[in-house]
Amino acid sequence: MAHILTLNAGSSSLKFGVFEAGDEPAELVAGLIENIGSPDAHMRLKSEAGAVLEDRDLSSVEGADHGGALKAALAVLKAHVSGLDVVSIGHRVVHGGMEFSEPAKLTADTIAQLEELVPLAPLHQPANLTGIHAAIAAFPGVTQVACFDTAFHRKHPFVQDTFGLPKEYYDKGVRRYGFHGMSYDYIAGALADMSPELGMGRVIVAHLGNGASMCGMKGGVSVSSTMGFSALDGLPMGTRTGQLDPGVMLYFMQQEGLSADEISDLIYKKSGLKGMSGISNDMRTLEASDDPAASEAIDYFCSRIQREIGGLAAAIGGVDALVFTGGIGENSVTIREKVCTGMEWIGITLSNDLNATRGETVISAADSPVQVMVIPTNEELVIARAAAKLA
Ligand code: ADP
């Protein structure tokens, strides 16, 4: 049996999955190694049905770096996937720059291009490349494919891609790229399968996880994204600010004397739900808290989503469906209700009963002009499909 391996390397984590190869790859197992390089390195492996197959600490030797983590992952995969035979590997890569609008086979040339994009995503691209190098060392000769978070958004019209800066910066690549592209790609496909009419329609997708963004698409093609040059723009997230007046950056530098690294730490790691609440980046914790600061953070999160629904609807000329996905979008009855409350003016009327029923796909009232839906995303499947196609 031929298998496809998917890898998603973060700065200190490695997500991995094995799929049975085929026209439509079928997931067999999914794993996560966290705290790579620290004595707390830990691995978990689950079956497709969610059963925990492995849950254990990795010795500091095994978890020392991404190469060691990949070795440890392969050892458990061999134990749990009989006859493991990897014929193609798909990697998640955060930035594909201006060039990549499709998944790409990894060659010396494409890897060099990806290395040139490090300045556009200094926190994430190097980790992705480390994962790629580790996989090439472990599987010489096996087809390796990069799938980009930015690729799905590459068809944006100029006005959705540009900033009001001198043109030379646009030409240099200072543009709104948009991210979470694999999730939006999956949703576009799933929606078209469920309803060809909606697949061709005007759809707003809210990917609400620890990272959160929204996408306005028309006919399955992305027209506009709330994330821009970096994965900081748009909605407030677990620890990231979301949209911030650039004047605040000047204030940080000129009045507070913060360095670039200090500002980066503040806006990537100490802001958003965590910074505003002073409690947690985890939505479940905030929903359970009776601290007013937790409610304020939730209110701000939902109010920004409502604003973006208006903005994205303008970009795509109206709205036929609003889709919730990501950990919060798929699971939080409260957030979906808060987001939809007061949005009747745009045609959104939620059914509180359907919203509260786990597993419902359509959660709007029968007479709601806009279909409100919950569709669980599957970014790994999108990577596996690309790796299967290019193998
Ligand atoms: P990531 O961006 O890291 O992939 P996820 O998509 O897994 O994140 O989403 C994580 C977020 O989803 C967390 O804020 C978590 O609290 C939230 N979440 C998960 N389940 C629920 C739930 N039942 N109710 C509210 N929030 C939830």
XYZ file of C-alpha atoms in Angstrom, residues 35-309:
275
model
C 8.401 21.532 22.392
C 11.050 20.280 19.992
C 14.493 21.081 21.349
C 13.336 21.256 24.958
C 13.336 18.550 27.658
C 9.513 18.779 27.502
C 9.389 17.423 23.946
C 6.182 15.407 23.657
C 4.509 13.287 21.004
C 0.893 12.327 20.422
C -0.485 10.129 17.653
C -4.148 9.558 16.917
C -6.010 7.278 14.558
C -8.371 8.710 11.959
C -11.250 7.898 14.325
C -9.573 9.882 17.116
C -8.246 6.978 19.255
C -4.985 7.874 21.016
C -2.277 5.531 19.718
C 0.751 7.151 21.358
C 1.067 9.801 24.039
C 4.532 10.075 25.425
C 7.508 12.239 26.291
C 10.370 12.226 23.854
C 13.816 12.036 25.341
C 15.797 15.217 24.716
C 17.975 13.248 22.276
C 15.058 12.205 20.068
C 13.410 15.609 20.251
C 16.602 17.646 19.915
C 15.730 19.192 16.540
C 13.353 18.772 13.612
C 15.512 15.952 12.201
C 15.291 14.104 15.508
C 11.573 14.801 15.770
C 10.979 13.431 12.268
C 12.965 10.292 13.134
C 10.854 9.804 16.251
C 7.678 10.364 14.206
C 8.758 7.796 11.612
C 9.508 5.232 14.305
C 5.960 5.433 15.699
C 4.437 5.571 12.216
C 6.206 2.330 11.297
C 4.781 0.748 14.430
C 1.208 1.877 13.716
C 0.932 1.917 9.915
C 1.540 -1.569 8.582
C 3.772 -1.687 5.501
C 4.509 2.063 5.641
C 5.623 2.981 2.120
C 5.951 6.763 1.651
C 5.712 7.678 -2.048
C 5.148 11.401 -1.696
C 5.497 14.053 1.024
C 3.474 17.255 1.275
C 4.746 20.191 3.306
C 2.833 23.174 4.617
C 4.765 26.332 3.786
C 3.516 29.652 5.072
C 4.755 31.892 2.256
C 4.760 31.375 -1.484
C 5.368 35.061 -2.244
C 4.202 36.556 -5.551
C 5.238 33.512 -7.572
C 3.463 30.479 -6.192
C -0.255 30.299 -6.870
C -0.297 26.474 -6.849
C 1.475 23.728 -4.877
C 5.009 23.160 -6.199
C 7.405 20.226 -6.369
C 10.438 20.860 -4.190
C 13.653 21.015 -6.194
C 16.925 22.800 -5.464
C 15.498 25.775 -7.416
C 12.159 25.970 -5.625
C 13.852 25.583 -2.237
C 16.172 28.488 -3.125
C 13.075 30.575 -4.039
C 11.463 29.712 -0.704
C 14.629 30.717 1.125
C 14.450 34.123 -0.551
C 10.993 34.581 0.965
C 12.259 34.262 4.571
C 12.237 38.086 5.068
C 8.473 38.073 4.306
C 7.756 35.508 7.059
C 10.803 35.510 9.356
C 9.036 33.695 12.194
C 7.525 30.825 10.180
C 9.293 30.249 6.851
C 12.631 29.132 8.431
C 10.794 26.471 10.472
C 9.006 25.213 7.339
C 12.356 25.003 5.527
C 13.920 23.122 8.440
C 11.130 20.539 8.114
C 11.718 20.290 4.366
C 15.453 19.728 4.794
C 14.850 17.098 7.491
C 12.381 15.257 5.224
C 14.693 15.342 2.208
C 17.487 13.877 4.351
C 15.154 11.146 5.646
C 13.539 10.377 2.241
C 16.051 11.051 -0.527
C 14.461 10.488 -3.937
C 10.843 10.708 -2.732
C 8.702 13.462 -4.339
C 8.294 16.392 -1.956
C 5.654 19.052 -2.526
C 5.151 22.471 -0.922
C 1.628 23.807 -0.293
C 1.392 27.478 0.502
C -0.859 29.381 2.893
C -0.766 32.291 0.461
C -1.415 30.455 -2.841
C -5.236 30.393 -2.690
C -5.278 34.212 -2.513
C -3.043 34.921 -5.480
C -5.924 35.832 -7.780
C -6.931 38.881 -5.721
C -7.615 41.989 -7.779
C -5.024 44.768 -7.346
C -7.217 46.846 -5.021
C -7.464 43.921 -2.576
C -3.728 43.279 -2.699
C -2.197 46.701 -2.388
C -1.455 49.177 0.377
C -1.516 52.945 -0.140
C 2.274 53.045 -0.338
C 4.570 54.244 -3.131
C 4.327 51.758 -6.008
C 7.964 50.640 -5.600
C 6.985 48.756 -2.428
C 4.176 46.895 -4.182
C 6.656 45.873 -6.869
C 9.060 44.697 -4.155
C 6.352 42.464 -2.712
C 4.933 44.608 0.087
C 1.378 43.412 -0.572
C -1.603 41.843 1.105
C -0.951 38.123 0.621
C -3.572 36.541 2.862
C -3.045 33.239 4.695
C -4.968 30.109 5.810
C -5.252 29.302 2.089
C -5.374 25.524 2.542
C -8.340 25.851 4.870
C -10.204 28.102 2.410
C -9.325 25.770 -0.461
C -10.809 22.850 1.485
C -13.991 24.797 2.342
C -14.422 25.976 -1.273
C -14.258 22.329 -2.431
C -16.530 20.998 0.312
C -19.100 23.709 -0.368
C -19.110 23.011 -4.111
C -19.658 19.296 -3.354
C -22.583 20.094 -1.037
C -24.198 22.703 -3.258
C -22.887 23.595 -6.724
C -24.951 26.780 -6.530
C -23.253 27.971 -3.328
C -19.900 26.819 -4.708
C -20.418 29.347 -7.518
C -21.820 31.968 -5.138
C -20.574 34.777 -2.897
C -19.218 33.196 0.250
C -17.560 34.551 3.381
C -15.535 32.014 5.348
C -14.512 32.728 8.941
C -11.550 30.531 9.902
C -11.551 31.059 13.668
C -8.812 29.171 15.488
C -5.832 30.271 17.507
C -4.900 32.079 14.316
C -8.004 33.655 12.770
C -8.831 35.197 9.442
C -11.706 35.587 7.012
C -11.917 35.228 3.268
C -14.421 36.561 0.762
C -14.712 34.283 -2.254
C -16.745 34.292 -5.434
C -17.160 31.150 -7.509
C -14.659 29.352 -5.262
C -11.935 31.947 -5.912
C -10.559 34.180 -3.149
C -11.232 37.874 -3.755
C -10.182 39.343 -0.419
C -8.685 38.267 2.914
C -8.545 39.954 6.296
C -4.921 38.893 6.684
C -2.470 41.018 4.768
C 1.294 41.246 4.422
C 1.702 39.170 7.549
C -0.534 36.863 9.551
C -1.094 39.735 12.008
C -3.736 41.774 10.194
C -7.507 41.575 10.453
C -9.139 39.781 13.370
C -7.663 39.723 16.872
C -6.366 36.194 17.534
C -5.220 34.038 20.446
C -2.106 36.159 21.019
C -1.899 38.387 17.913
C -3.308 41.914 17.714
C -5.166 41.797 14.439
C -5.592 45.139 12.664
C -3.508 47.885 14.272
C -3.188 51.519 13.266
C 0.393 51.893 11.964
C 0.601 55.039 14.096
C 0.653 52.739 17.131
C 3.888 51.204 15.828
C 5.454 54.671 15.582
C 4.283 55.410 19.108
C 5.862 52.185 20.398
C 9.179 53.066 18.767
C 9.315 56.792 19.396
C 7.606 57.165 22.765
C 7.985 53.761 24.437
C 11.452 53.089 22.994
C 10.586 49.512 22.030
C 12.909 47.643 19.668
C 11.696 45.704 16.616
C 12.072 42.433 18.544
C 10.131 43.792 21.516
C 7.322 45.013 19.265
C 7.273 41.670 17.454
C 6.968 39.844 20.774
C 4.176 42.203 21.884
C 2.041 42.000 18.750
C 2.577 38.290 17.968
C 2.662 36.732 21.422
C 1.231 39.018 24.088
C -1.795 40.621 22.461
C -5.148 39.446 21.101
C -7.452 37.473 23.381
C -4.605 36.767 25.787
C -3.381 40.335 26.087
C -6.835 41.892 26.255
C -8.194 39.470 28.840
C -5.003 39.080 30.842
C -6.240 35.503 31.342
C -5.759 33.208 28.383
C -5.545 32.869 24.611
C -7.926 29.900 24.833
C -11.528 30.707 23.912
C -12.897 27.929 26.141
C -11.194 29.484 29.180
C -12.525 32.945 28.306
C -16.062 31.664 27.760
C -15.961 29.994 31.193
C -14.612 33.094 32.961
C -16.788 35.690 34.715
C -14.011 38.290 34.589
C -15.268 41.399 32.695
C -11.938 41.543 30.804
C -12.697 38.098 29.327
C -16.099 39.322 28.094
C -14.512 42.450 26.637
C -12.000 40.394 24.683
C -14.789 38.135 23.361
C -16.937 41.153 22.459
C -14.063 42.756 20.555
C -13.335 39.477 18.703
C -16.986 39.151 17.610
C -17.393 42.805 16.746
C -14.337 42.688 14.467
C -15.780 39.619 12.735
C -19.035 41.523 12.137
C -17.138 44.491 10.668
C -15.209 42.180 8.363
C -18.427 40.500 7.188
